[in-house]
Tab-separated table of C-alpha atoms and ligand atoms in Angstrom:
chain	number	residue	atom	x	y	z
B	1	MET	CA	74.716	134.023	233.647
B	2	ARG	CA	73.014	131.443	231.489
B	3	VAL	CA	75.704	129.815	229.354
B	4	ALA	CA	75.148	127.420	226.448
B	5	ILE	CA	77.967	125.201	225.272
B	6	ILE	CA	77.610	123.603	221.845
B	7	GLY	CA	79.395	120.237	221.885
B	8	GLN	CA	79.835	118.221	225.081
B	9	GLY	CA	83.033	116.375	224.242
B	10	TYR	CA	86.412	116.695	225.950
B	11	VAL	CA	86.411	120.450	225.599
B	12	GLY	CA	82.737	121.340	225.932
B	13	LEU	CA	82.118	119.299	229.066
B	14	THR	CA	85.307	120.550	230.685
B	15	ILE	CA	84.214	124.164	230.123
B	16	ALA	CA	80.672	123.345	231.214
B	17	VAL	CA	81.951	122.085	234.557
B	18	GLY	CA	84.289	125.071	234.957
B	19	ALA	CA	81.461	127.532	234.271
B	20	ALA	CA	78.993	125.671	236.505
B	21	ALA	CA	81.548	125.713	239.336
B	22	ALA	CA	81.605	129.521	238.997
B	23	GLY	CA	77.817	129.608	239.458
B	24	HIS	CA	76.762	129.973	235.823
B	25	LYS	CA	73.666	128.084	234.738
B	26	VAL	CA	75.007	125.865	231.985
B	27	ILE	CA	73.174	124.190	229.110
B	28	GLY	CA	75.396	121.498	227.623
B	29	PHE	CA	74.039	121.166	224.091
B	30	ASP	CA	74.968	118.173	221.941
B	31	LEU	CA	73.420	116.344	218.983
B	32	ASN	CA	74.284	112.980	220.522
B	33	GLN	CA	71.153	111.828	222.366
B	34	ASP	CA	72.903	108.962	224.183
B	35	LEU	CA	75.604	111.298	225.452
B	36	VAL	CA	73.052	113.851	226.655
B	37	GLU	CA	71.085	111.164	228.521
B	38	ARG	CA	74.271	109.842	230.047
B	39	LEU	CA	75.329	113.307	231.216
B	40	ASN	CA	71.886	114.054	232.649
B	41	SER	CA	72.129	110.854	234.652
B	42	GLY	CA	75.344	112.191	236.199
B	43	LYS	CA	77.797	110.017	234.270
B	44	PRO	CA	80.617	112.043	232.665
B	45	HIS	CA	82.418	110.382	229.764
B	46	ILE	CA	85.834	111.992	230.193
B	47	GLU	CA	88.674	111.761	232.672
B	48	GLY	CA	89.042	114.459	235.292
B	49	ILE	CA	85.324	114.993	235.960
B	50	SER	CA	83.798	112.815	238.676
B	51	ASP	CA	80.269	111.409	238.810
B	52	SER	CA	79.612	113.234	242.074
B	53	GLN	CA	80.823	116.573	240.682
B	54	LEU	CA	78.514	116.353	237.677
B	55	ALA	CA	75.593	115.013	239.723
B	56	GLY	CA	76.042	117.916	242.160
B	57	PHE	CA	75.760	120.495	239.369
B	58	ILE	CA	72.697	118.727	237.943
B	59	SER	CA	70.871	118.601	241.272
B	60	SER	CA	71.652	122.267	242.014
B	61	GLY	CA	70.313	123.252	238.574
B	62	LEU	CA	73.707	124.515	237.356
B	63	PHE	CA	74.079	121.945	234.580
B	64	THR	CA	71.599	120.419	232.164
B	65	ALA	CA	72.520	118.567	228.993
B	66	SER	CA	70.151	119.025	226.072
B	67	THR	CA	69.566	118.109	222.449
B	68	ASP	CA	66.905	120.801	222.095
B	69	PRO	CA	68.227	123.694	219.967
B	70	SER	CA	65.645	126.076	221.447
B	71	ASP	CA	67.554	125.840	224.759
B	72	LEU	CA	70.285	128.013	223.208
B	73	GLU	CA	68.025	131.087	223.209
B	74	GLY	CA	68.343	133.402	226.190
B	75	SER	CA	71.980	132.579	226.930
B	76	GLY	CA	74.364	135.390	227.852
B	77	ALA	CA	77.278	133.424	226.413
B	78	ILE	CA	77.348	130.654	223.813
B	79	VAL	CA	80.535	128.630	223.455
B	80	ILE	CA	81.251	126.580	220.330
B	81	ALA	CA	83.267	123.444	221.180
B	82	VAL	CA	82.743	121.103	218.239
B	83	PRO	CA	85.201	118.869	216.345
B	84	THR	CA	87.576	120.366	213.766
B	85	PRO	CA	88.942	117.261	212.025
B	86	LEU	CA	90.714	116.780	208.706
B	87	ASP	CA	88.878	115.565	205.626
B	88	SER	CA	90.022	112.613	203.522
B	89	ASN	CA	92.617	114.847	201.791
B	90	ARG	CA	93.981	116.007	205.191
B	91	ASN	CA	92.454	119.462	204.672
B	92	PRO	CA	90.471	121.295	207.404
B	93	ASP	CA	86.890	120.131	207.779
B	94	LEU	CA	84.943	123.058	209.239
B	95	SER	CA	81.520	121.466	208.669
B	96	PHE	CA	80.877	121.062	212.425
B	97	VAL	CA	81.814	124.692	213.084
B	98	HIS	CA	79.592	125.857	210.231
B	99	ALA	CA	76.699	123.749	211.546
B	100	ALA	CA	77.102	125.229	215.040
B	101	ALA	CA	77.123	128.771	213.627
B	102	GLU	CA	74.042	128.050	211.546
B	103	LEU	CA	72.300	126.641	214.602
B	104	ILE	CA	72.970	129.867	216.511
B	105	ASN	CA	71.756	131.853	213.512
B	106	GLN	CA	68.442	129.981	213.522
B	107	GLN	CA	67.851	129.742	217.258
B	108	VAL	CA	69.311	132.769	219.007
B	109	LYS	CA	67.535	136.090	218.595
B	110	THR	CA	68.713	137.751	221.835
B	111	PRO	CA	72.187	139.347	221.663
B	112	ALA	CA	74.833	137.122	223.230
B	113	LEU	CA	78.584	136.734	223.539
B	114	ILE	CA	79.525	134.036	221.020
B	115	ILE	CA	82.870	132.397	221.625
B	116	ASN	CA	84.659	129.845	219.499
B	117	GLU	CA	86.853	127.422	221.469
B	118	SER	CA	87.221	124.891	218.653
B	119	THR	CA	90.749	124.802	217.297
B	120	SER	CA	91.055	126.250	213.804
B	121	TYR	CA	93.178	128.471	211.608
B	122	PRO	CA	93.350	132.265	211.935
B	123	GLY	CA	90.318	133.913	210.387
B	124	THR	CA	87.817	131.235	211.419
B	125	LEU	CA	85.824	133.440	213.788
B	126	ARG	CA	85.820	136.428	211.442
B	127	ASN	CA	85.274	134.635	208.126
B	128	GLU	CA	83.625	131.300	208.909
B	129	ILE	CA	81.484	131.929	212.002
B	130	ALA	CA	80.425	135.583	212.322
B	131	PRO	CA	79.144	135.927	208.705
B	132	ARG	CA	76.835	132.926	209.258
B	133	ILE	CA	75.104	134.531	212.253
B	134	LEU	CA	73.063	137.451	210.983
B	135	GLY	CA	70.465	139.944	212.057
B	136	VAL	CA	71.317	140.170	215.765
B	137	GLU	CA	73.977	142.388	217.408
B	138	HIS	CA	76.035	139.576	218.941
B	139	LEU	CA	79.558	139.970	220.319
B	140	PHE	CA	82.160	137.556	218.890
B	141	ALA	CA	85.322	136.300	220.576
B	142	SER	CA	87.843	133.542	220.118
B	143	SER	CA	89.347	131.636	223.030
B	144	PRO	CA	91.026	128.454	221.861
B	145	GLU	CA	90.857	125.645	224.387
B	146	ARG	CA	94.140	124.353	225.800
B	147	VAL	CA	92.766	121.462	227.880
B	148	ASP	CA	95.132	118.513	228.237
B	149	PRO	CA	92.963	115.487	229.063
B	150	GLY	CA	94.299	113.528	232.014
B	151	ASN	CA	96.619	116.329	233.158
B	152	THR	CA	96.107	116.683	236.907
B	153	GLN	CA	98.430	119.688	237.298
B	154	TRP	CA	97.011	122.026	234.647
B	155	GLY	CA	93.262	122.409	234.143
B	156	THR	CA	90.726	124.995	233.017
B	157	LYS	CA	91.204	127.134	236.114
B	158	ASN	CA	94.976	127.502	236.258
B	159	THR	CA	95.919	127.312	232.561
B	160	PRO	CA	96.275	130.878	231.244
B	161	ARG	CA	93.437	131.627	228.860
B	162	LEU	CA	93.946	133.499	225.579
B	163	VAL	CA	91.128	135.770	224.464
B	164	GLY	CA	90.696	137.833	221.299
B	165	GLY	CA	87.564	139.758	220.335
B	166	LEU	CA	86.187	140.967	217.018
B	167	THR	CA	85.473	144.259	218.811
B	168	PRO	CA	86.727	145.836	222.076
B	169	ALA	CA	83.271	145.216	223.605
B	170	ALA	CA	83.480	141.511	222.705
B	171	LEU	CA	86.961	141.278	224.193
B	172	ALA	CA	85.823	142.941	227.432
B	173	LYS	CA	82.816	140.643	227.750
B	174	ALA	CA	84.916	137.536	227.041
B	175	ARG	CA	87.455	138.641	229.646
B	176	GLU	CA	84.656	139.019	232.186
B	177	PHE	CA	83.203	135.583	231.344
B	178	TYR	CA	86.478	133.658	231.538
B	179	GLY	CA	87.600	135.725	234.528
B	180	SER	CA	84.723	134.134	236.455
B	181	PHE	CA	86.380	130.698	236.342
B	182	CYS	CA	89.965	131.075	235.037
B	183	ASP	CA	92.841	132.500	237.093
B	184	SER	CA	94.698	134.249	234.292
B	185	ILE	CA	93.272	135.887	231.155
B	186	ILE	CA	95.608	137.004	228.390
B	187	GLU	CA	94.071	139.472	225.971
B	188	VAL	CA	95.478	139.509	222.469
B	189	SER	CA	94.886	142.113	219.801
B	190	SER	CA	92.632	140.026	217.540
B	191	PRO	CA	90.864	136.663	217.314
B	192	GLU	CA	93.393	135.724	214.626
B	193	VAL	CA	96.272	135.994	217.126
B	194	ALA	CA	94.433	133.754	219.608
B	195	GLU	CA	93.580	131.222	216.888
B	196	ALA	CA	97.115	131.214	215.505
B	197	ALA	CA	98.670	130.890	218.990
B	198	LYS	CA	96.765	127.663	219.604
B	199	ILE	CA	97.752	125.989	216.352
B	200	PHE	CA	101.321	127.233	216.671
B	201	GLU	CA	101.550	125.673	220.163
B	202	ASN	CA	100.541	122.306	218.755
B	203	THR	CA	102.713	122.689	215.668
B	204	PHE	CA	105.653	123.356	217.994
B	205	ARG	CA	104.940	120.034	219.731
B	206	GLN	CA	104.412	118.139	216.481
B	207	VAL	CA	107.665	119.377	214.948
B	208	ASN	CA	109.701	118.745	218.105
B	209	ILE	CA	108.244	115.260	218.510
B	210	ALA	CA	109.152	114.517	214.884
B	211	LEU	CA	112.669	115.812	215.501
B	212	VAL	CA	113.139	113.600	218.534
B	213	ASN	CA	111.642	110.624	216.675
B	214	GLU	CA	114.187	111.108	213.901
B	215	PHE	CA	116.909	111.571	216.493
B	216	ALA	CA	115.892	108.281	218.179
B	217	GLN	CA	116.471	106.477	214.881
B	218	ILE	CA	119.873	108.135	214.448
B	219	SER	CA	120.842	107.252	218.028
B	220	ASP	CA	119.828	103.644	217.626
B	221	ALA	CA	121.925	103.345	214.457
B	222	LEU	CA	124.839	104.862	216.383
B	223	GLY	CA	124.355	102.402	219.238
B	224	ILE	CA	123.528	105.011	221.877
B	225	SER	CA	120.375	105.558	223.893
B	226	SER	CA	118.358	108.549	222.691
B	227	ARG	CA	116.682	108.801	226.092
B	228	GLU	CA	120.028	109.021	227.866
B	229	VAL	CA	121.135	111.694	225.376
B	230	ILE	CA	117.931	113.686	225.917
B	231	GLU	CA	118.327	113.448	229.699
B	232	ALA	CA	121.913	114.627	229.385
B	233	ALA	CA	120.973	117.514	227.081
B	234	ALA	CA	118.185	118.536	229.458
B	235	THR	CA	120.744	119.263	232.185
B	236	LYS	CA	121.508	122.454	230.264
B	237	PRO	CA	119.623	125.071	232.263
B	238	TYR	CA	118.659	127.194	229.245
B	239	GLY	CA	117.930	126.845	225.537
B	240	PHE	CA	116.836	123.199	225.519
B	241	MET	CA	113.439	121.599	226.075
B	242	PRO	CA	113.196	117.797	226.274
B	243	PHE	CA	110.707	115.873	224.113
B	244	ASN	CA	110.444	112.079	224.173
B	245	PRO	CA	110.433	109.740	221.187
B	246	GLY	CA	107.500	107.389	220.679
B	247	PRO	CA	105.438	105.413	218.175
B	248	GLY	CA	103.948	108.534	216.540
B	249	VAL	CA	101.410	111.133	217.631
B	250	GLY	CA	97.718	110.760	218.409
B	251	GLY	CA	94.665	112.528	219.768
B	252	HIS	CA	92.547	115.274	218.291
B	253	CYS	CA	95.254	117.958	218.422
B	254	ILE	CA	98.892	117.205	217.545
B	255	PRO	CA	98.284	115.130	214.376
B	256	VAL	CA	95.530	117.478	213.170
B	257	ASP	CA	96.064	121.122	214.134
B	258	PRO	CA	99.370	121.634	212.264
B	259	SER	CA	97.600	120.724	209.031
B	260	TYR	CA	95.223	123.636	209.681
B	261	LEU	CA	98.260	125.911	209.801
B	262	ALA	CA	99.697	124.305	206.666
B	263	HIS	CA	96.364	124.852	204.893
B	264	VAL	CA	96.224	128.558	205.677
B	265	ALA	CA	99.937	128.922	204.867
B	266	ASN	CA	99.284	127.395	201.475
B	267	GLU	CA	96.421	129.835	200.889
B	268	VAL	CA	98.726	132.801	201.489
B	269	GLY	CA	101.474	131.273	199.359
B	270	VAL	CA	103.969	130.240	202.059
B	271	PRO	CA	105.118	126.605	202.024
B	272	ALA	CA	104.784	124.992	205.487
B	273	THR	CA	107.783	122.705	205.003
B	274	PHE	CA	108.391	121.819	208.646
B	275	ILE	CA	104.805	120.679	209.127
B	276	LYS	CA	104.893	118.466	206.044
B	277	ARG	CA	108.171	116.825	207.052
B	278	ALA	CA	107.069	116.425	210.694
B	279	ASN	CA	103.888	114.682	209.539
B	280	GLU	CA	105.935	112.310	207.387
B	281	VAL	CA	108.350	111.429	210.195
B	282	ASN	CA	105.617	110.885	212.790
B	283	LEU	CA	103.409	108.878	210.429
B	284	ALA	CA	106.383	106.630	209.584
B	285	MET	CA	107.078	105.736	213.225
B	286	PRO	CA	104.741	102.683	213.391
B	287	ALA	CA	106.650	101.141	210.447
B	288	TYR	CA	109.927	101.864	212.254
B	289	VAL	CA	108.563	100.183	215.405
B	290	VAL	CA	107.596	97.050	213.471
B	291	LYS	CA	110.974	96.979	211.698
B	292	ARG	CA	112.730	97.151	215.086
B	293	VAL	CA	110.494	94.438	216.551
B	294	ILE	CA	111.356	92.088	213.682
B	295	ALA	CA	115.061	92.919	213.995
B	296	GLY	CA	114.925	92.499	217.789
B	297	CYS	CA	113.298	89.091	217.573
B	298	GLY	CA	115.952	88.008	215.126
B	299	GLU	CA	113.413	86.071	213.057
B	300	SER	CA	110.098	86.392	211.240
B	301	ILE	CA	107.099	87.312	213.388
B	302	LYS	CA	104.767	85.273	211.164
B	303	ASP	CA	102.293	83.317	213.313
B	304	LYS	CA	103.804	84.758	216.497
B	305	MET	CA	101.326	85.801	219.229
B	306	VAL	CA	101.838	89.539	219.721
B	307	VAL	CA	100.143	91.672	222.364
B	308	VAL	CA	100.157	95.439	221.813
B	309	VAL	CA	99.963	97.032	225.244
B	310	GLY	CA	98.167	100.399	225.462
B	311	VAL	CA	96.122	101.527	222.464
B	312	SER	CA	94.986	104.963	223.623
B	313	TYR	CA	97.145	107.783	222.302
B	314	LYS	CA	98.590	108.687	225.685
B	315	SER	CA	98.903	107.517	229.272
B	316	ASN	CA	95.916	107.450	231.599
B	317	VAL	CA	93.273	108.472	229.051
B	318	ALA	CA	90.873	106.226	227.119
B	319	ASP	CA	90.995	108.361	223.940
B	320	THR	CA	91.972	106.326	220.858
B	321	ARG	CA	91.522	109.070	218.244
B	322	GLU	CA	94.392	109.042	215.707
B	323	THR	CA	96.299	106.619	217.951
B	324	PRO	CA	99.495	105.247	216.380
B	325	ALA	CA	98.599	101.877	217.954
B	326	ALA	CA	96.203	101.326	215.033
B	327	ALA	CA	99.000	101.449	212.447
B	328	VAL	CA	101.348	99.390	214.655
B	329	ILE	CA	98.720	96.630	214.917
B	330	ASP	CA	97.870	96.726	211.199
B	331	LEU	CA	101.542	96.540	210.178
B	332	LEU	CA	102.243	93.662	212.598
B	333	ARG	CA	99.282	91.794	211.084
B	334	GLU	CA	100.605	92.480	207.580
B	335	GLN	CA	103.743	90.624	208.683
B	336	GLY	CA	101.593	87.595	209.562
B	337	ALA	CA	101.627	88.019	213.356
B	338	LYS	CA	98.551	87.091	215.393
B	339	VAL	CA	97.930	90.349	217.164
B	340	VAL	CA	95.746	91.108	220.161
B	341	TRP	CA	95.837	94.258	222.271
B	342	HIS	CA	95.521	95.094	225.925
B	343	ASP	CA	94.306	98.377	227.364
B	344	GLU	CA	92.699	98.505	230.792
B	345	LEU	CA	91.120	101.925	230.065
B	346	VAL	CA	89.913	101.376	226.500
B	347	GLY	CA	88.153	98.011	226.903
B	348	SER	CA	86.764	97.769	223.368
B	349	TRP	CA	87.937	99.398	220.141
B	350	ARG	CA	87.631	98.767	216.377
B	351	GLY	CA	85.217	95.899	217.104
B	352	GLU	CA	87.762	94.082	219.297
B	353	SER	CA	88.107	93.755	223.060
B	354	SER	CA	91.080	94.119	225.356
B	355	SER	CA	92.924	90.803	225.865
B	356	PRO	CA	95.186	89.639	228.686
B	357	ILE	CA	98.905	90.387	228.332
B	358	ALA	CA	100.241	87.121	229.683
B	359	GLY	CA	101.241	84.318	227.355
B	360	ALA	CA	102.197	86.328	224.246
B	361	ASP	CA	105.415	85.603	222.353
B	362	ILE	CA	105.984	89.325	221.853
B	363	ALA	CA	104.755	92.419	223.735
B	364	VAL	CA	104.908	95.789	221.976
B	365	VAL	CA	104.274	98.557	224.494
B	366	VAL	CA	102.718	101.602	222.795
B	367	THR	CA	101.175	103.390	225.800
B	368	THR	CA	101.438	102.745	229.534
B	369	HIS	CA	98.718	103.635	232.021
B	370	ASP	CA	99.381	103.817	235.768
B	371	GLY	CA	99.216	100.340	237.267
B	372	VAL	CA	99.958	98.480	234.017
B	373	ASP	CA	101.074	94.919	234.793
B	374	ILE	CA	104.824	95.152	234.178
B	375	ASP	CA	105.462	91.585	235.360
B	376	ALA	CA	103.011	90.265	232.763
B	377	ILE	CA	104.725	92.316	230.032
B	378	LYS	CA	108.181	91.140	231.054
B	379	GLY	CA	106.894	87.563	231.119
B	380	CYS	CA	106.377	87.700	227.321
B	381	GLY	CA	109.099	86.137	225.183
B	382	TYR	CA	110.319	89.428	223.661
B	383	VAL	CA	109.417	92.970	224.738
B	384	PHE	CA	109.699	96.173	222.684
B	385	ASP	CA	108.881	99.379	224.555
B	386	CYS	CA	107.938	102.592	222.707
B	387	THR	CA	107.457	104.567	225.926
B	388	GLY	CA	110.740	104.476	227.842
B	389	TYR	CA	108.764	103.176	230.826
B	390	LEU	CA	110.299	99.708	231.101
B	391	ALA	CA	113.916	99.237	232.053
B	392	GLY	CA	116.169	96.637	230.479
B	393	VAL	CA	114.168	95.877	227.315
B	394	ASP	CA	114.486	96.876	223.650
B	395	GLY	CA	112.706	100.015	222.592
B	396	ILE	CA	112.824	103.590	221.357
K	401	NAD	N1	90.426	116.985	223.081
K	401	NAD	C1	91.363	117.848	223.380
K	401	NAD	O1	92.279	117.538	224.106
K	401	NAD	C2	91.314	119.267	222.856
K	401	NAD	C3	92.124	120.222	223.461
K	401	NAD	C4	92.085	121.532	223.012
K	401	NAD	C5	91.249	121.858	221.948
K	401	NAD	N2	90.481	120.899	221.343
K	401	NAD	C6	89.620	121.320	220.253
K	401	NAD	O2	88.306	121.486	220.750
K	401	NAD	C7	87.349	121.117	219.756
K	401	NAD	C8	86.434	120.028	220.282
K	401	NAD	O3	87.232	118.891	220.546
K	401	NAD	P1	86.742	117.735	221.510
K	401	NAD	O4	87.947	116.918	221.796
K	401	NAD	O5	85.952	118.289	222.637
K	401	NAD	O6	85.766	116.945	220.521
K	401	NAD	P2	84.804	115.714	220.884
K	401	NAD	O7	84.699	114.901	219.669
K	401	NAD	O8	85.251	115.085	222.176
K	401	NAD	O9	83.399	116.410	221.182
K	401	NAD	C9	82.705	117.157	220.261
K	401	NAD	C10	81.218	117.031	220.554
K	401	NAD	O10	80.532	117.929	219.691
K	401	NAD	C11	79.317	117.325	219.334
K	401	NAD	N3	78.836	118.013	218.144
K	401	NAD	C12	79.284	117.953	216.880
K	401	NAD	N4	78.589	118.790	216.091
K	401	NAD	C13	77.685	119.388	216.871
K	401	NAD	C14	76.683	120.357	216.640
K	401	NAD	N5	76.477	120.900	215.429
K	401	NAD	N6	75.901	120.732	217.670
K	401	NAD	C15	76.097	120.189	218.900
K	401	NAD	N7	77.046	119.284	219.187
K	401	NAD	C16	77.819	118.892	218.171
K	401	NAD	C17	79.652	115.861	219.159
K	401	NAD	O11	78.501	115.051	219.276
K	401	NAD	C18	80.642	115.645	220.314
K	401	NAD	O12	79.989	115.192	221.490
K	401	NAD	C19	88.157	120.733	218.519
K	401	NAD	O13	88.326	121.853	217.729
K	401	NAD	C20	89.492	120.329	219.122
K	401	NAD	O14	90.556	120.479	218.217
K	401	NAD	C21	90.481	119.624	221.793
């Protein structure tokens, strides 16, 4: 089948490769000309997809990236995989989803299966996408993406895939499409259930991470190690799931998706109190880190050379979206410290480049990638670890 995927970011390219591997002829559509040229030259921009894999699909005609909207026409399936960020008031910004729907409305006159994989609140497919695509008998389904960038155990193929259709025919067609490259398809009774499941999954993580972050602060005040407590609690074979404390939450999902749920909750008159409190706790973690660093040093950090190690939001990925490292660095600078950062995957970020670790008075470890130079970190005068990766140093 000819498949068009709107948006070639983390999600869109991952699905493109999955569908191409199943023998579909994939058009990876994106507005970003540089990205499209890069992809067509066989250079993927995300972890987990190799140059040779992408180049192989290009040379066999199974993948082509395009900025030409007319390439959407004639596709059996069209997948929407565009950003769903928050606006400046932390409310859902569906402008990218609306633009994708309007693009389909203008360009696609042959009936197709239209699937939304972008994460959004329940009702998005039915109320925000389908009504913008008129005059053609398309089928509409929702299948929220669960990709975990950098995860080598769970990928598109073996992660169970939720599917909900606006009609039984749409559901059946979506099942057939995803069944061609996913091992397990879980049909739910409506697109709203699929959409809600995705944001509830991420809300579950956000709230539990906030809980463990609060618990880490309680433990520290009590003089016990939160990580040892969590390890001990996790020996219970039922009813407990371990989460680790850290400097906050980052990426496109955990800090963002729960606010989509809070928004829709507000619209139906139910206060989303857990989400609000979890946001507050997680957003306050960088300030807690800086407070602990100052307390650990035993003196002012003014004019101290500080290196923040790891600025991506999680290990072994280069993604810096919503990373708590940004607030940690800004707050350290507010205290007068001379702050540089080191990240072997990120390279350059916010107009600055990665610096060496060695020679700093203070190292604050926010994220650790495999192969990070532990000796260089431990060679710094004072080390504060937010990751639990380094033994025998201060941290959370
Ligand atoms: N990144 C993740 O780990 C992850 C996991 C699961 C779900 N999601 C969800 O998937 C969706 C996409 O996220 P992402 O991480 O892939 O985003 P991304 O920013 O990596 O990529 C989105 C791409 O869409 C393109 N784009 C924007 N508007 C477009 C348009 N009108 N037409 C064509 N292309 C357009 C952008 O140029 C960009 O390349 C979001 O809803 C996100 O919440 C992300």
